[in-house]
Coordinates of C-alpha atoms in Angstrom, one line a residue:
M1 CA -9.4 -17.7 2.7
L2 CA -10.4 -14.1 3.0
P3 CA -8.0 -11.3 4.3
T4 CA -10.3 -10.8 7.2
D5 CA -10.1 -14.5 8.3
P6 CA -8.7 -14.6 11.9
G7 CA -6.6 -17.7 10.9
A8 CA -4.8 -16.0 8.0
A9 CA -1.8 -14.8 9.9
E10 CA -1.2 -18.2 11.5
L11 CA -1.5 -19.9 8.1
L12 CA 1.1 -17.5 6.6
L13 CA 3.5 -17.9 9.5
R14 CA 3.4 -21.7 9.8
G15 CA 2.1 -23.1 6.5
D16 CA 4.1 -25.0 3.9
I17 CA 4.8 -22.9 0.9
E18 CA 5.0 -24.3 -2.6
I19 CA 6.1 -21.9 -5.4
E20 CA 3.7 -22.1 -8.4
G21 CA 4.9 -19.2 -10.5
R22 CA 6.5 -15.7 -10.7
L23 CA 4.8 -12.4 -11.3
V24 CA 7.1 -11.2 -14.1
D25 CA 5.9 -7.5 -14.2
A26 CA 7.3 -6.9 -10.7
S27 CA 10.7 -5.2 -10.4
N28 CA 11.9 -7.5 -7.6
A29 CA 11.4 -11.3 -7.2
T30 CA 7.7 -11.8 -6.6
L31 CA 6.5 -15.4 -6.4
F32 CA 3.0 -16.7 -6.6
C33 CA 2.6 -19.6 -4.1
A34 CA 0.2 -22.1 -2.6
I35 CA 0.3 -22.4 1.2
E36 CA -1.2 -25.1 3.4
L37 CA -1.5 -25.8 7.1
D38 CA -3.5 -28.6 8.8
G39 CA -5.8 -29.0 5.8
V40 CA -6.4 -25.3 5.3
S41 CA -5.0 -23.9 2.0
A42 CA -4.8 -20.5 0.3
Q43 CA -2.7 -18.6 -2.2
C44 CA 0.0 -16.1 -1.3
V45 CA 2.7 -13.8 -2.6
Y46 CA 6.2 -14.5 -1.4
K47 CA 8.9 -11.9 -1.9
P48 CA 12.3 -13.3 -0.8
V49 CA 14.9 -10.8 0.5
A50 CA 17.4 -12.5 -1.7
G51 CA 15.5 -11.3 -4.8
E52 CA 15.5 -7.6 -3.8
R53 CA 17.5 -5.2 -6.0
P54 CA 19.4 -2.6 -4.0
L55 CA 17.9 0.9 -4.0
W56 CA 20.3 3.8 -3.3
D57 CA 17.5 5.9 -1.7
F58 CA 16.3 3.0 0.6
P59 CA 19.7 1.7 1.9
D60 CA 18.5 0.5 5.3
G61 CA 16.7 -2.7 6.2
T62 CA 14.8 -4.7 3.5
L63 CA 11.8 -4.1 1.3
A64 CA 10.2 -7.1 2.8
G65 CA 10.5 -5.5 6.3
R66 CA 8.9 -2.3 5.0
E67 CA 6.0 -4.3 3.7
V68 CA 5.5 -5.9 7.1
A69 CA 5.9 -2.6 8.8
S70 CA 3.3 -1.0 6.6
Y71 CA 0.9 -3.8 7.4
L72 CA 1.5 -3.4 11.2
V73 CA 0.8 0.4 10.9
A74 CA -2.5 -0.2 9.1
C75 CA -3.5 -2.8 11.7
A76 CA -2.6 -0.4 14.5
A77 CA -4.9 2.3 13.0
G78 CA -7.7 -0.2 12.7
W79 CA -7.7 0.0 8.9
P80 CA -8.0 -3.5 7.3
L81 CA -6.5 -2.1 4.1
I82 CA -3.4 -4.4 3.6
P83 CA -3.8 -8.1 3.3
P84 CA -2.2 -10.1 6.2
T85 CA 1.5 -9.9 5.8
V86 CA 4.3 -11.6 7.7
L87 CA 8.1 -12.0 7.6
R88 CA 9.3 -15.6 7.7
D89 CA 11.6 -18.1 6.1
G90 CA 10.5 -19.6 2.8
P91 CA 11.7 -21.9 0.0
V92 CA 14.5 -19.5 -1.0
G93 CA 15.2 -17.9 2.3
P94 CA 13.6 -15.1 4.5
G95 CA 11.0 -12.9 2.9
M96 CA 7.6 -11.3 3.0
V97 CA 4.6 -13.5 2.7
Q98 CA 1.2 -11.9 2.0
L99 CA -2.2 -13.4 1.5
W100 CA -3.3 -13.3 -2.2
V101 CA -6.4 -11.2 -2.8
D102 CA -8.8 -12.3 -5.5
T103 CA -10.2 -9.3 -7.4
K104 CA -13.4 -8.5 -9.3
E105 CA -12.6 -8.5 -13.0
G106 CA -13.5 -5.2 -14.6
D107 CA -14.1 -3.5 -11.3
D108 CA -11.0 -1.3 -11.1
L109 CA -10.8 1.5 -8.5
V110 CA -8.3 3.5 -10.6
D111 CA -8.6 4.1 -14.3
V112 CA -7.7 6.2 -17.3
L113 CA -10.8 7.5 -19.1
P114 CA -11.8 10.1 -21.6
P115 CA -12.8 13.4 -20.0
R116 CA -16.4 13.6 -18.6
S117 CA -16.9 9.9 -19.1
F118 CA -16.0 8.6 -15.6
P119 CA -18.7 7.5 -13.1
P120 CA -20.4 10.2 -10.9
G121 CA -18.4 11.0 -7.8
W122 CA -15.1 9.6 -9.0
R123 CA -12.1 11.8 -8.4
P124 CA -10.0 13.2 -11.2
V125 CA -6.3 13.3 -10.5
L126 CA -4.4 14.1 -13.7
H127 CA -5.4 15.4 -17.1
A128 CA -3.2 14.1 -19.9
R129 CA -3.3 12.6 -23.4
D130 CA -3.3 9.0 -24.4
R131 CA -0.9 7.4 -26.9
H132 CA -3.1 8.5 -29.7
G133 CA -3.0 12.1 -28.6
D134 CA -6.6 12.1 -27.3
P135 CA -7.5 13.8 -24.0
A136 CA -7.6 11.5 -21.0
V137 CA -8.0 11.7 -17.2
V138 CA -6.5 9.6 -14.5
V139 CA -9.4 9.0 -12.0
H140 CA -10.1 6.9 -8.9
S141 CA -13.1 5.8 -7.0
D142 CA -14.5 7.9 -4.2
H143 CA -15.1 4.7 -2.1
P144 CA -14.6 5.5 1.6
A145 CA -12.0 2.8 1.9
V146 CA -10.0 4.3 -0.9
A147 CA -10.1 7.6 1.0
R148 CA -8.7 5.7 4.0
L149 CA -6.0 4.1 1.8
A150 CA -5.1 7.6 0.6
A151 CA -4.6 8.6 4.2
L152 CA -2.6 5.5 4.9
D153 CA -0.3 6.4 2.0
I154 CA 0.4 9.7 3.6
V155 CA 1.1 8.1 7.0
I156 CA 3.5 5.5 5.6
N157 CA 5.0 7.9 3.1
N158 CA 4.3 5.6 0.2
A159 CA 6.7 6.3 -2.6
D160 CA 4.9 4.1 -5.2
R161 CA 1.1 3.9 -5.0
K162 CA 0.3 2.8 -8.6
G163 CA -3.2 2.2 -9.8
G164 CA -2.5 -1.5 -10.0
H165 CA -1.7 -1.6 -6.3
V166 CA -5.3 -0.7 -5.4
L167 CA -7.4 -3.8 -5.4
H168 CA -11.1 -4.4 -5.1
G169 CA -11.5 -7.8 -3.5
T170 CA -14.2 -10.3 -4.3
D171 CA -15.2 -10.0 -0.7
G172 CA -16.0 -6.3 -1.3
G173 CA -12.9 -5.0 0.6
V174 CA -10.4 -2.5 -0.7
Y175 CA -6.8 -3.4 -0.3
G176 CA -3.4 -1.9 -1.0
V177 CA -0.4 -4.0 -1.9
D178 CA 3.3 -3.5 -2.7
H179 CA 4.6 -1.3 0.1
G180 CA 8.3 -2.1 -0.2
I181 CA 9.4 1.5 -0.7
S182 CA 7.5 3.1 2.1
L183 CA 8.2 4.6 5.5
H184 CA 11.3 6.6 4.6
S185 CA 12.2 9.5 6.9
E186 CA 12.3 12.0 4.0
N187 CA 9.2 13.0 2.1
K188 CA 8.8 10.7 -0.8
L189 CA 5.0 10.5 -1.2
R190 CA 4.1 9.4 -4.8
T191 CA 0.5 8.2 -5.3
V192 CA -2.3 8.2 -7.7
L193 CA -4.8 8.8 -4.9
W194 CA -4.7 12.6 -4.8
G195 CA -8.4 13.1 -5.4
W196 CA -9.1 14.4 -1.9
A197 CA -6.2 16.9 -1.8
G198 CA -7.0 19.9 0.4
E199 CA -10.2 18.3 1.8
P200 CA -10.7 17.5 5.5
L201 CA -10.1 14.0 6.8
D202 CA -13.3 12.3 7.9
D203 CA -13.9 11.3 11.5
E204 CA -13.1 7.6 10.9
V205 CA -9.6 8.6 9.5
V206 CA -9.0 10.9 12.4
D207 CA -10.0 8.3 15.0
G208 CA -7.7 5.8 13.3
L209 CA -4.8 8.3 13.4
S210 CA -5.4 8.9 17.2
T211 CA -5.4 5.1 17.8
L212 CA -2.2 4.8 15.8
R213 CA -0.5 7.6 17.7
A214 CA -1.2 5.9 21.0
A215 CA 0.2 2.7 19.6
L216 CA 3.4 4.4 18.5
D217 CA 3.8 5.7 22.0
G218 CA 3.7 2.0 23.2
E219 CA 4.7 -1.4 21.9
L220 CA 4.3 -0.7 18.2
R221 CA 7.4 1.6 18.3
E222 CA 9.5 -1.3 19.5
T223 CA 7.9 -3.8 17.0
L224 CA 8.6 -1.5 14.1
A225 CA 12.3 -1.1 15.2
A226 CA 12.9 -4.6 13.9
H227 CA 12.1 -3.3 10.3
L228 CA 12.9 0.4 10.3
T229 CA 15.6 2.8 11.6
V230 CA 15.0 4.9 14.7
R231 CA 14.8 8.0 12.5
E232 CA 12.2 6.4 10.3
V233 CA 10.0 5.5 13.3
K234 CA 10.3 9.0 14.6
A235 CA 9.3 10.4 11.2
L236 CA 6.3 8.2 11.1
R237 CA 5.2 9.5 14.5
S238 CA 5.7 13.0 13.3
R239 CA 3.6 12.5 10.2
V240 CA 0.7 11.2 12.3
A241 CA 1.0 14.1 14.7
R242 CA 1.0 16.6 11.9
L243 CA -2.1 15.1 10.3
L244 CA -3.9 15.2 13.7
A245 CA -2.9 18.8 14.2
A246 CA -4.1 19.8 10.7
P247 CA -6.6 17.0 9.7
V248 CA -6.6 17.8 5.9
Y249 CA -5.4 15.7 3.0
P250 CA -2.2 17.4 1.7
T251 CA -1.8 18.8 -1.7
P252 CA 1.0 17.6 -4.1
D253 CA 4.4 19.1 -3.6
A254 CA 5.3 20.9 -6.9
D255 CA 9.0 20.4 -6.2
L256 CA 8.6 16.6 -6.1
R257 CA 7.3 14.0 -8.5
P258 CA 4.0 13.3 -6.8
I259 CA 2.6 10.7 -9.1
P260 CA 4.5 7.4 -9.8
W261 CA 5.5 6.4 -13.3
P262 CA 4.2 4.3 -14.8
I263 CA 0.8 5.0 -13.3
F264 CA -0.1 1.3 -13.4

């Protein structure tokens, strides 16, 4: 099943979940599962609330709820950048369930390469040295969907956009995953997708922001209230309004840590 399949959300909400393994590199309990409903099956990621480690700077709500809220925001903007994501009961209690995305092996959208060796058009983000002391550059693709994902990170105030969270699906789509520490009311933006810093947002991004602002003035605000605080919803609305007033990708704040560590 593809993330764009119209039946994906129903499968995630009502399907029978069977745990098949655990993603051991994740900092919170992240379970790889099979899910089946009426003869239709797929793979998914299940993050139970019971497996979340408390975070002093994200004391409200749950990480699972923030994952769902981020998905709802992306959908409201008309950006299919996050795989279908729901909040439901699972084998070990309530949690976030997200459709698994199969990726193209060797087709990474974020990479660390020697200087001047990255593909034409790719965007350099950070100059550094590798473990051998040789010069290296963190770069990412200039794919238009990656640009929209960079804009989404700004909107949801993503505090942890690592390179491994940017997926190139076998269906050709670009997807972001792992949004549990997003949507805080204070500025916490940390991302590897700084390649467009200071450049104007394109028309498609601006149109999506306008659509999102209208949704936040309607039912979306109430829907998000189930996952976020009132202050966080207001801050989300303010970030969208500021981007529309000055439609430019922001530059990193030198007083903050703008790139997550580790990068992948």
